[in-house]
PDB file of C-alpha atoms in Angstrom:
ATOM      1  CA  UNK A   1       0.000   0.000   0.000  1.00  0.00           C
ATOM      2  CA  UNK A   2       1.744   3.455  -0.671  1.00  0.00           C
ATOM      3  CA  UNK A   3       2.587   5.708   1.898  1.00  0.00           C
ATOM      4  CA  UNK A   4       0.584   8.566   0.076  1.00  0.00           C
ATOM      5  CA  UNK A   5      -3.252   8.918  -0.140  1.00  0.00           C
ATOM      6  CA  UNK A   6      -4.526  10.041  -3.562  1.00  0.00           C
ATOM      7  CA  UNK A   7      -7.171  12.312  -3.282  1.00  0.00           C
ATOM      8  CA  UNK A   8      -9.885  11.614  -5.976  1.00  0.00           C
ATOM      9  CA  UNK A   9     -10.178  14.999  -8.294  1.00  0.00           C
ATOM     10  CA  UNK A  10     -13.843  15.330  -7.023  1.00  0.00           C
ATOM     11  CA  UNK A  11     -15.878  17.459  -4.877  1.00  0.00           C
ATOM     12  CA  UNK A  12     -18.221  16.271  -2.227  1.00  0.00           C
ATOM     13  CA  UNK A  13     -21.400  17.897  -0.937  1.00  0.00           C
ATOM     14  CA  UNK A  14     -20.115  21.224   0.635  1.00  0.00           C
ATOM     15  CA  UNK A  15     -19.783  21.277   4.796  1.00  0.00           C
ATOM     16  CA  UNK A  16     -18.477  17.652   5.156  1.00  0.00           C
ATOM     17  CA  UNK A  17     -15.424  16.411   6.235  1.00  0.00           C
ATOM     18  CA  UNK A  18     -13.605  15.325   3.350  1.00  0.00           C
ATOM     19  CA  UNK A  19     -14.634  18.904   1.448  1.00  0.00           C
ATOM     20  CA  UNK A  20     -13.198  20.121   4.201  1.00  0.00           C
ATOM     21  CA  UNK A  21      -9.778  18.287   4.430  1.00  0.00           C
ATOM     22  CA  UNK A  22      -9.060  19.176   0.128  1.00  0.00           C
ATOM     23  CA  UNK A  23      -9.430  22.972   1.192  1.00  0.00           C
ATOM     24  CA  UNK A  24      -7.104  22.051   4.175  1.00  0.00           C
ATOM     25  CA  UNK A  25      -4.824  20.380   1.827  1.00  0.00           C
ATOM     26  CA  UNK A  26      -4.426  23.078  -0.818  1.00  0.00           C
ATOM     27  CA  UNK A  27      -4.331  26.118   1.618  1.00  0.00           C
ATOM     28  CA  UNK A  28      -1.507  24.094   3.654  1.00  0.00           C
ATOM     29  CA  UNK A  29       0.391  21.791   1.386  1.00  0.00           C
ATOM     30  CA  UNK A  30       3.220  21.577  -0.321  1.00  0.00           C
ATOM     31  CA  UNK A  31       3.151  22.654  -4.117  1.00  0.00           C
ATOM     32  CA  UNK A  32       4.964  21.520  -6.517  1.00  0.00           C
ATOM     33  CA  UNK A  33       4.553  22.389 -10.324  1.00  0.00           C
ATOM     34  CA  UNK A  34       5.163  19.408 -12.421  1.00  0.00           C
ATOM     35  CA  UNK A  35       4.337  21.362 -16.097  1.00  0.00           C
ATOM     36  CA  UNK A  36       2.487  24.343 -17.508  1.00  0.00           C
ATOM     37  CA  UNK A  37      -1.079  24.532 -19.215  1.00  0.00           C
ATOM     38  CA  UNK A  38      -0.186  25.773 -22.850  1.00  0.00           C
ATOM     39  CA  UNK A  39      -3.819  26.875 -24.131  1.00  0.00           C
ATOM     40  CA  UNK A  40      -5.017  28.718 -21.151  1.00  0.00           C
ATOM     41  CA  UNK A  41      -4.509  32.848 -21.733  1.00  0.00           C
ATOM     42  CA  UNK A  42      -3.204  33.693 -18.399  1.00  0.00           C
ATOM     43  CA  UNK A  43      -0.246  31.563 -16.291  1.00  0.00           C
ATOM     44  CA  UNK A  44      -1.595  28.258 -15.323  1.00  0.00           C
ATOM     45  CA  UNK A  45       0.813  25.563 -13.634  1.00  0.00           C
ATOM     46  CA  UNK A  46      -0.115  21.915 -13.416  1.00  0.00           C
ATOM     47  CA  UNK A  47       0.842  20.929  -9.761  1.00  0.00           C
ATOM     48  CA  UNK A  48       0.741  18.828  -6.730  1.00  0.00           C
ATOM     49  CA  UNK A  49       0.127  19.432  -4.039  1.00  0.00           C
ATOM     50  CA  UNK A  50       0.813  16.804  -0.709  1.00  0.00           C
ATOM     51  CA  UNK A  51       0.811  17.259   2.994  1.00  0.00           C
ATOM     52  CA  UNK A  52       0.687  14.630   5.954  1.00  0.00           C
ATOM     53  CA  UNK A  53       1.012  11.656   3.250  1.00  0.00           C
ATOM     54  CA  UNK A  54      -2.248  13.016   1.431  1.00  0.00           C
ATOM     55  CA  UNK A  55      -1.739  14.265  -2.043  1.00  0.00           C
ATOM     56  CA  UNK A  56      -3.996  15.639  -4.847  1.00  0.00           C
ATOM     57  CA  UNK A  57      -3.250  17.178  -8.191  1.00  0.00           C
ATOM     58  CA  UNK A  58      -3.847  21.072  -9.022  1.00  0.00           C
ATOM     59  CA  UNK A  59      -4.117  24.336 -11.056  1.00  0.00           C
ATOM     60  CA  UNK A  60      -2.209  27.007  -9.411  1.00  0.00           C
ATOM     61  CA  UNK A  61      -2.702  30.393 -11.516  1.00  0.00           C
ATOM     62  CA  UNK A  62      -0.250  33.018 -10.141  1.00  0.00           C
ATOM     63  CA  UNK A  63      -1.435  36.649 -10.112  1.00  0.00           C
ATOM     64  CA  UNK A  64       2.291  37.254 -11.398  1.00  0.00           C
ATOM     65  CA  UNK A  65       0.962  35.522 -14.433  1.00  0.00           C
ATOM     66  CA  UNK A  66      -2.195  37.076 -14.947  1.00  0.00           C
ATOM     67  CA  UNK A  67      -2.475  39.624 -18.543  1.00  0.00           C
ATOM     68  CA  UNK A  68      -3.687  42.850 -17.851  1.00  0.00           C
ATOM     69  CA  UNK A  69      -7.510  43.549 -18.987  1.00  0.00           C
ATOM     70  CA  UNK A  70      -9.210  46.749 -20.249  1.00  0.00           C
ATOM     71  CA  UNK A  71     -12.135  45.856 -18.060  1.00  0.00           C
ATOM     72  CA  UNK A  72     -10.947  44.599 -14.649  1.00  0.00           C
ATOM     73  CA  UNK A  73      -8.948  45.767 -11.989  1.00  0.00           C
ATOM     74  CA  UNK A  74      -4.628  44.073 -12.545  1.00  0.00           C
ATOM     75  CA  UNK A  75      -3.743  41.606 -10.345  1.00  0.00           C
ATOM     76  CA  UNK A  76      -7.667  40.686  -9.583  1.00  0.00           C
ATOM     77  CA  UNK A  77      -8.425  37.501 -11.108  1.00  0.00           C
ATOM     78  CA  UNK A  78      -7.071  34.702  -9.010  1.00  0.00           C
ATOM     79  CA  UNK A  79      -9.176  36.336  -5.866  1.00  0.00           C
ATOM     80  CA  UNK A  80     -12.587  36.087  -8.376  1.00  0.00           C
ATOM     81  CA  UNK A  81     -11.747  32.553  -9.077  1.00  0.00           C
ATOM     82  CA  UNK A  82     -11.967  31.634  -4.695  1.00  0.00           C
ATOM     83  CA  UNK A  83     -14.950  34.302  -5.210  1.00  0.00           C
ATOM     84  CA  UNK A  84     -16.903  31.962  -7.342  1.00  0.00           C
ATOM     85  CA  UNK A  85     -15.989  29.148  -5.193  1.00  0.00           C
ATOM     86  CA  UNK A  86     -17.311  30.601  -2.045  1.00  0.00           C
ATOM     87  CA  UNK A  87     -20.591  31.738  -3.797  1.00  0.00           C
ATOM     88  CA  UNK A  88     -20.937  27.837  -5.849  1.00  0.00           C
ATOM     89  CA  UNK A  89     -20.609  26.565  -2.108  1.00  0.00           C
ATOM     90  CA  UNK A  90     -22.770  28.690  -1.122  1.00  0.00           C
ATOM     91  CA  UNK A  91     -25.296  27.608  -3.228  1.00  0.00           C
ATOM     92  CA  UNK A  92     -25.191  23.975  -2.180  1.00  0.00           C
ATOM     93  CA  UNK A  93     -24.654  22.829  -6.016  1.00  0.00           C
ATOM     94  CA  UNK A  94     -20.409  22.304  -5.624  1.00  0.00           C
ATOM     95  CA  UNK A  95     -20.295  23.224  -9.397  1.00  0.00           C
ATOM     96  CA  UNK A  96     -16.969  24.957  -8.696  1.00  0.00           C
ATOM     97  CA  UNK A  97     -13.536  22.705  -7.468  1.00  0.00           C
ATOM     98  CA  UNK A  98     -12.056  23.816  -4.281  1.00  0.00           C
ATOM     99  CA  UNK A  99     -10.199  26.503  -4.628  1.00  0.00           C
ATOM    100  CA  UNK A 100      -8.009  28.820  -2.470  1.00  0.00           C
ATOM    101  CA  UNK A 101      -5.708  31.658  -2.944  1.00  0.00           C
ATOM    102  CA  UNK A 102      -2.436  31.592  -1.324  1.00  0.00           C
ATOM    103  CA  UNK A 103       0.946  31.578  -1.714  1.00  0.00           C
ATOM    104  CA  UNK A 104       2.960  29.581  -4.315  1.00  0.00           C
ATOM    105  CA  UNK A 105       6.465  28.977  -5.906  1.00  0.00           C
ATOM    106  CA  UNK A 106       5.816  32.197  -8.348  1.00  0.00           C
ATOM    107  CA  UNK A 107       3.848  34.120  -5.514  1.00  0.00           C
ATOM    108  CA  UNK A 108       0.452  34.596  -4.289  1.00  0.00           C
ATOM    109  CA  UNK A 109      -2.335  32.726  -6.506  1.00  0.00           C
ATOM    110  CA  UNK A 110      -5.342  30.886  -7.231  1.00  0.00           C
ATOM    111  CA  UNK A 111      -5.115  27.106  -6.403  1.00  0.00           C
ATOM    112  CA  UNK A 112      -7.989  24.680  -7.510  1.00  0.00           C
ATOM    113  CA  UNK A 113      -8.228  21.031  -7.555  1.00  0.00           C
ATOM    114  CA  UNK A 114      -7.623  19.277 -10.583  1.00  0.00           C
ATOM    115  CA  UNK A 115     -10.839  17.380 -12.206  1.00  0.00           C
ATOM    116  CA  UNK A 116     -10.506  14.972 -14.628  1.00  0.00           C
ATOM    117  CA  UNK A 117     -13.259  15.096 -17.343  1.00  0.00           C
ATOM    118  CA  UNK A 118     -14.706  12.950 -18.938  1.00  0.00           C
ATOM    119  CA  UNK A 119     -14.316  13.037 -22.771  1.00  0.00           C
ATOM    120  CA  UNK A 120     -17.243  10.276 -23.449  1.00  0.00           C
ATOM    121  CA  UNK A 121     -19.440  13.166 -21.677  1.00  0.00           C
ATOM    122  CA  UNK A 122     -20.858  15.302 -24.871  1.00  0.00           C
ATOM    123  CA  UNK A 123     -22.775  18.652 -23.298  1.00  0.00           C
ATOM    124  CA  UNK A 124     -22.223  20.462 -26.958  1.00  0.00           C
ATOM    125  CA  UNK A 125     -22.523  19.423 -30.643  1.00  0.00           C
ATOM    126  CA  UNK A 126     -22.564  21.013 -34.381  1.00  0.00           C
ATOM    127  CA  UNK A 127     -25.904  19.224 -36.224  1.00  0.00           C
ATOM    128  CA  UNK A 128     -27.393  20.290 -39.562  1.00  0.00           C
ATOM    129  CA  UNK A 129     -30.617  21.242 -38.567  1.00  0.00           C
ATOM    130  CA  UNK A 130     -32.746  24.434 -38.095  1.00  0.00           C
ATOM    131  CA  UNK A 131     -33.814  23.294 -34.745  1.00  0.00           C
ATOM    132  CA  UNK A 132     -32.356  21.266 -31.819  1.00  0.00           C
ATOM    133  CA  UNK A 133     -33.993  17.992 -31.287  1.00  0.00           C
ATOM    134  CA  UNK A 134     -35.116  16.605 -28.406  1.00  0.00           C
ATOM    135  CA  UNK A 135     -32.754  16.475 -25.407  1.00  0.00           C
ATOM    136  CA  UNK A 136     -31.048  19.498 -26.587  1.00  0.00           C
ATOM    137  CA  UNK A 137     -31.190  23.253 -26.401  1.00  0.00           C
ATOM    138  CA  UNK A 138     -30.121  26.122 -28.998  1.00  0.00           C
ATOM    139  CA  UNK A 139     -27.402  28.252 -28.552  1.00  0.00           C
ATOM    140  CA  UNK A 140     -26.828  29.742 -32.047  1.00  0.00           C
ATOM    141  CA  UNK A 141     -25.888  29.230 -36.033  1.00  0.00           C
ATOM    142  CA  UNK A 142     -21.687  29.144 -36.631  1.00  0.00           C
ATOM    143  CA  UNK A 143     -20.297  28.934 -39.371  1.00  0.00           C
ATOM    144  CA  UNK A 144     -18.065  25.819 -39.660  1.00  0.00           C
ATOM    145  CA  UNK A 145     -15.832  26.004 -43.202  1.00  0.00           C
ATOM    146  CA  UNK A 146     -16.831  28.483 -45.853  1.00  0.00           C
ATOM    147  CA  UNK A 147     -19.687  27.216 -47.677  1.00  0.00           C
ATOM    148  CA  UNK A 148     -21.140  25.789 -44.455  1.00  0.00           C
ATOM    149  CA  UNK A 149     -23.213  26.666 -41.127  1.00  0.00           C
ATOM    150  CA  UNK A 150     -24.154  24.370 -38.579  1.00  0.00           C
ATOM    151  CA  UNK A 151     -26.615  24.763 -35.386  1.00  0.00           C
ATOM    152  CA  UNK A 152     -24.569  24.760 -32.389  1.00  0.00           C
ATOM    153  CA  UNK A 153     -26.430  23.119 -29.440  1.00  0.00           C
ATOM    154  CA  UNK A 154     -26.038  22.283 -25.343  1.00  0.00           C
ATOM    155  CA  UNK A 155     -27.632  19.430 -23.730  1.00  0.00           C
ATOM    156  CA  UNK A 156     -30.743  19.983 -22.060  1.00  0.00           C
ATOM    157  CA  UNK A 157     -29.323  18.910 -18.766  1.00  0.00           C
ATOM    158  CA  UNK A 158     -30.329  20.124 -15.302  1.00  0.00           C
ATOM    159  CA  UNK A 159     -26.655  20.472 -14.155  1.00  0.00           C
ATOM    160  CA  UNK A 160     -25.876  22.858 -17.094  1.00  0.00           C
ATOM    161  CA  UNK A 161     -29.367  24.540 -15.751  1.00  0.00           C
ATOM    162  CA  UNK A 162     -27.926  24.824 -12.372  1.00  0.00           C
ATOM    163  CA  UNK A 163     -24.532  26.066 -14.122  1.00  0.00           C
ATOM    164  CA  UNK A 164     -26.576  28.954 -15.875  1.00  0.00           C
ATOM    165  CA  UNK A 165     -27.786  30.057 -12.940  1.00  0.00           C
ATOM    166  CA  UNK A 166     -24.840  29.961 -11.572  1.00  0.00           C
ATOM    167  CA  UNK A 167     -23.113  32.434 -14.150  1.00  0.00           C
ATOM    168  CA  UNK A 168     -25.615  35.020 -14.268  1.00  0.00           C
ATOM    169  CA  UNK A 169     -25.040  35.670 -10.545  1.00  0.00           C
ATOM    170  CA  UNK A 170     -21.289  35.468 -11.202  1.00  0.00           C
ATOM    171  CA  UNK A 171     -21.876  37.743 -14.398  1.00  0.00           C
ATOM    172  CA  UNK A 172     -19.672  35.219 -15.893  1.00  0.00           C
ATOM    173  CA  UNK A 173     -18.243  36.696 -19.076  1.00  0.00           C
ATOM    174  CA  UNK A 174     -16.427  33.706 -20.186  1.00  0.00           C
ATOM    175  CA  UNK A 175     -18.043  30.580 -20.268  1.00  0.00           C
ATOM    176  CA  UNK A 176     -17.342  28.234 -23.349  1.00  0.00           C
ATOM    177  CA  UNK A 177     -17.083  24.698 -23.873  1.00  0.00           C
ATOM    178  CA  UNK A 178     -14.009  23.874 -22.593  1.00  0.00           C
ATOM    179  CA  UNK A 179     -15.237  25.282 -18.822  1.00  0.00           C
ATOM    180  CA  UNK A 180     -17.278  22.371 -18.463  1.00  0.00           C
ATOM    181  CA  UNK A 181     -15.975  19.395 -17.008  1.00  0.00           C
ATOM    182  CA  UNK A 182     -18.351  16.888 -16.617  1.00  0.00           C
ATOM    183  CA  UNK A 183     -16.910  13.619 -14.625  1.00  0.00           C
ATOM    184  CA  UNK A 184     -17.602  10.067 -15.188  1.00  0.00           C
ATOM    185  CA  UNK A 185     -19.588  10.003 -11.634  1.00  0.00           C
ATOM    186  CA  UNK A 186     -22.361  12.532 -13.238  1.00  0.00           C
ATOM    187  CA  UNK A 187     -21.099  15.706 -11.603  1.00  0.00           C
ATOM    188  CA  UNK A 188     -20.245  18.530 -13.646  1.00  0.00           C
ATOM    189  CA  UNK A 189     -18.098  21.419 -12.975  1.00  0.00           C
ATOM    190  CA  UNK A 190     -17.316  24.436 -14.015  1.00  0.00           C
ATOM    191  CA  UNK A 191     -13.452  26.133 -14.179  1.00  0.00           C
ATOM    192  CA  UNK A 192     -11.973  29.250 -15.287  1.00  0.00           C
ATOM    193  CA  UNK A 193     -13.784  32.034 -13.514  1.00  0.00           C
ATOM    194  CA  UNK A 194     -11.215  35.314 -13.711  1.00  0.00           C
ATOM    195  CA  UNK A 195     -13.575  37.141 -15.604  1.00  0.00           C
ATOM    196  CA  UNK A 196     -16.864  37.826 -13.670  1.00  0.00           C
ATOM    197  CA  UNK A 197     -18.304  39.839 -10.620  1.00  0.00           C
ATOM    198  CA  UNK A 198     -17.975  42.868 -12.636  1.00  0.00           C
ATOM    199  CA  UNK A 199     -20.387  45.879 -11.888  1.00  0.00           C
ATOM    200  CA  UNK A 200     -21.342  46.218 -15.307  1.00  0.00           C
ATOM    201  CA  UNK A 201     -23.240  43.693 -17.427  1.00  0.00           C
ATOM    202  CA  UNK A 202     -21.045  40.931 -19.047  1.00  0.00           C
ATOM    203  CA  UNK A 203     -22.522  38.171 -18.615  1.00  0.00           C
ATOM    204  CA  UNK A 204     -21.050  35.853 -21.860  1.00  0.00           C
ATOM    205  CA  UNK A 205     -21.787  32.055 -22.086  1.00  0.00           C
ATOM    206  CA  UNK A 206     -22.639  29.446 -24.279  1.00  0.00           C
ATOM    207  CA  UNK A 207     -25.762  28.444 -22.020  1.00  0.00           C
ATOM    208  CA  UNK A 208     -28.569  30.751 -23.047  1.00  0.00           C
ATOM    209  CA  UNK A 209     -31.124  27.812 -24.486  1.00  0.00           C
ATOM    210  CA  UNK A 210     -33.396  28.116 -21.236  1.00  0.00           C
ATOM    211  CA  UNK A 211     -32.948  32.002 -21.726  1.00  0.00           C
ATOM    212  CA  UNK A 212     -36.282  34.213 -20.821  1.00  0.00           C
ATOM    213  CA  UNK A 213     -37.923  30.770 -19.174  1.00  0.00           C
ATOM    214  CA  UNK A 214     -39.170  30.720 -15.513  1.00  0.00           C
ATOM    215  CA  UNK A 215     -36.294  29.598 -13.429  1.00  0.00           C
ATOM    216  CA  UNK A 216     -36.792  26.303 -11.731  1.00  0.00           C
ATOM    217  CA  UNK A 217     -38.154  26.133  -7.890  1.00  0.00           C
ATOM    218  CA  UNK A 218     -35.073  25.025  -6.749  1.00  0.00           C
ATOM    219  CA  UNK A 219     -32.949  27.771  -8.522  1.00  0.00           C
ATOM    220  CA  UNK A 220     -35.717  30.338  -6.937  1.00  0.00           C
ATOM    221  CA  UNK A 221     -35.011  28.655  -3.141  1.00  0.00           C
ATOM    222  CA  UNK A 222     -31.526  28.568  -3.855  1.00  0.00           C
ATOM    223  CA  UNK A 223     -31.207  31.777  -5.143  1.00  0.00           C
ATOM    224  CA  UNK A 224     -33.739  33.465  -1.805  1.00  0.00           C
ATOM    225  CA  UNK A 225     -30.510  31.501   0.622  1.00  0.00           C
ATOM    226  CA  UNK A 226     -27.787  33.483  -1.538  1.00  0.00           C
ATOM    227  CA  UNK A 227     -29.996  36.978  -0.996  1.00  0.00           C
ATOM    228  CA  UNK A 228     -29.923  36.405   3.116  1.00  0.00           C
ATOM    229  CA  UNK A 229     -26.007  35.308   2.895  1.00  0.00           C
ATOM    230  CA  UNK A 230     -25.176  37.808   1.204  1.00  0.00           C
ATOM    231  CA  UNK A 231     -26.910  40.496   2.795  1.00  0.00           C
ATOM    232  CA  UNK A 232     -25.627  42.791   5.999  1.00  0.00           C
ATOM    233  CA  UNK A 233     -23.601  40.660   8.146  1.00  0.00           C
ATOM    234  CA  UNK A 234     -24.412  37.084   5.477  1.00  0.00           C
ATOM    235  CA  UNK A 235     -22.100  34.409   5.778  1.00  0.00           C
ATOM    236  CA  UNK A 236     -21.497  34.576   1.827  1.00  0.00           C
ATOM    237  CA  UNK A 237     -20.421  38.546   2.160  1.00  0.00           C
ATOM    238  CA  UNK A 238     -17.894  37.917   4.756  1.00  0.00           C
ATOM    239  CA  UNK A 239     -16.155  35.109   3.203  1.00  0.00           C
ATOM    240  CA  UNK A 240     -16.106  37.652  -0.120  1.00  0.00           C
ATOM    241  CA  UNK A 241     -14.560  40.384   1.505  1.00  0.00           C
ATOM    242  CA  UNK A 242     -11.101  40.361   0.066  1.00  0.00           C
ATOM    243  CA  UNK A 243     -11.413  38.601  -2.734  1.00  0.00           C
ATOM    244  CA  UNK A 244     -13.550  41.328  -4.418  1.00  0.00           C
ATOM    245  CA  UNK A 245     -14.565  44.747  -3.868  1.00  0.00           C
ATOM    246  CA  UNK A 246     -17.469  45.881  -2.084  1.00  0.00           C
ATOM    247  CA  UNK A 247     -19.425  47.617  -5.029  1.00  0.00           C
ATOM    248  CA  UNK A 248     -18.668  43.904  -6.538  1.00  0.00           C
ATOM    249  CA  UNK A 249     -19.966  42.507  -3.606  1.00  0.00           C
ATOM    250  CA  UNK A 250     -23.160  44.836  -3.828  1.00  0.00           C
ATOM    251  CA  UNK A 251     -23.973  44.095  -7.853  1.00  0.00           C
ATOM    252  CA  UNK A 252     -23.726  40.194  -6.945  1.00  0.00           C
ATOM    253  CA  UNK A 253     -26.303  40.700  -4.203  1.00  0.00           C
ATOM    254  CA  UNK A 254     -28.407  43.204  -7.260  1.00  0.00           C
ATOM    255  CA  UNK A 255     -28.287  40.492  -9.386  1.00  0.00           C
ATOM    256  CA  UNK A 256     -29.482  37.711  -7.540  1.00  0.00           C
ATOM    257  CA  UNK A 257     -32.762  40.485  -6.452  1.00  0.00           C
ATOM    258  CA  UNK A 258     -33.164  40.853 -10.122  1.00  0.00           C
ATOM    259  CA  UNK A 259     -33.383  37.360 -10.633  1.00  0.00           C
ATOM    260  CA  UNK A 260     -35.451  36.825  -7.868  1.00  0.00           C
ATOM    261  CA  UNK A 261     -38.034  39.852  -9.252  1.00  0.00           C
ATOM    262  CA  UNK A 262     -38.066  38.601 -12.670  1.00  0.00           C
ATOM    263  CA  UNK A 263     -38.462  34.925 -12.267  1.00  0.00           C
ATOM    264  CA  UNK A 264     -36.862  33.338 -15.354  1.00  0.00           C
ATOM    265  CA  UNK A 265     -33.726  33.159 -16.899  1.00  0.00           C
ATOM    266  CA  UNK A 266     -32.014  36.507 -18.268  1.00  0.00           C
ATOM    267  CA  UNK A 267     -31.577  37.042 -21.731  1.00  0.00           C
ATOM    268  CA  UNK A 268     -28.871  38.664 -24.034  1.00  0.00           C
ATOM    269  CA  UNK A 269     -29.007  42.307 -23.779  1.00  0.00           C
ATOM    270  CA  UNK A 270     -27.720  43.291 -26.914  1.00  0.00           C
ATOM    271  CA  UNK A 271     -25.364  45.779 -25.308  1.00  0.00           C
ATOM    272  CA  UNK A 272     -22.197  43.486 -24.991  1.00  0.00           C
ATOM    273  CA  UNK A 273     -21.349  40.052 -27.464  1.00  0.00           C
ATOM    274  CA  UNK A 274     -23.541  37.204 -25.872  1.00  0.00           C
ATOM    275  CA  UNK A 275     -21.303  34.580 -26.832  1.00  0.00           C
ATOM    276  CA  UNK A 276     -17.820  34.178 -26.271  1.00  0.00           C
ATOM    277  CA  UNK A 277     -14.666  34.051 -28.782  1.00  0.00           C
ATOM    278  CA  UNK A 278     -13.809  31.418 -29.438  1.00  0.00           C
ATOM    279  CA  UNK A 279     -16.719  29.402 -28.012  1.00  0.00           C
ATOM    280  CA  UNK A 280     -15.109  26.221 -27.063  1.00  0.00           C
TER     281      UNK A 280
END
């Protein structure tokens, strides 16, 4: 038997024990970057991470490797990637890995357990049709080679549901394809969230086929919890502060009103691209 526990790249309902001790374990171990993560945009290290003969495998995304962007604050992502954490935990849904900022080989940064996907899992697909069929929702017409357009479609899956619920409380203003990582256990997860919690409207995502529909009763109970923890002295407002600003803090806590007032899922609002570039 090895004298290091693997930790399976998984999450587990939020509160309990073992949640607990992967948090533990990537606040407190040791990191170690074995390589780097070529297609990502911003500095992102594939380590490990082991402490007390436990050991997992990580992202670690130092804020010393973070691009500057015309629209957010330098030096800001890595603390809105524990920010969307906190909030997924929050909601009781654990679409988000564990993730903690701290320090690291190249400096402070975002650490988040690793999560193997499942390639067998297909969430998205190009068909030539005019319409999705049955067990699938429509995202939009792109144009795949120059004399040819296809319908590009997402599952009509309740843990993508959850996920777009998810994002327009984040104001994600990044999520494509390849920020879903469904698992071969059924869970599904969602990675790569520098880019939200802005003031203004950016919300960007691939998941708009439930868009202007009347949000689910558990996304309306889930989303009444997130109003009281994140109000005045909330559980979900103290754990932000730091990791974003207050006027952040306060548009989060708009949003989820105005999706609480309205009832269904928001639509594009024409004032900023609805999909993002590239899309997977």
């Amino acid at each position: 038997m090895s004298a290091t526990e693997r930790i399976p790249p998984r999450n587990v309902t939020p509160g309990t024990a073992s949640d607990a001790a992967r948090v533990e374990l990537l606040a407190h171990g040791e990191l170690t970057v074995r390589g780097r993560i070529r297609e990502a945009s911003n500095a992102a290290l594939f380590c490990t991470v082991a402490r007390d003969g436990r050991e997992a495998s990580c992202v670690y995304k130092p804020v010393a490797g973070e691009r500057p962007l015309w629209d957010f604050p330098e030096g800001t992502l890595a603390g809105r990637e524990v920010a969307a954490y906190e909030v997924s935990e929050a909601t009781g849904w654990g679409l988000v890995p564990p993730t903690v900022l701290r320090d690291g080989p190249y400096g402070e940064g975002m650490v988040q357990l690793w999560i193997d996907a499942d390639p067998e899992a297909g969430l998205l697909a190009l068909i030539d049709a005019e319409e999705p069929g049955p067990g699938w929702r429509a995202i939009g017409f792109a144009e795949v080679d120059e004399d040819r357009t296809a319908l590009l479609v997402h599952a009509d899956d309740a843990r993508l549901r959850r996920l777009a619920v998810l994002d327009a409380v984040l104001n994600n203003a990044d999520r494509k394809g390849g920020h879903l990582l469904p698992t071969a256990d059924g869970r599904l997860y969602g990675i790569d969230h520098g880019v939200t919690f802005n003031v203004e409207n950016k919300l960007r995502t691939l998941l708009w086929g439930w868009a202007g529909e009347p949000l689910p009763a558990e996304a309306l109970g889930v989303l009444k919890g997130l109003r009281d923890a994140l109000g005045e002295g909330g559980s979900l407002a103290a754990r932000l502060t730091g990791l974003i600003t207050p006027a952040e803090t306060d548009a989060t806590r708009a949003r989820v009103d105005a999706l609480l007032a309205s009832g269904v899922h928001p639509e594009p609002s024409g004032e900023w691209p609805a999909i993002p570039w590239p899309p997977v």
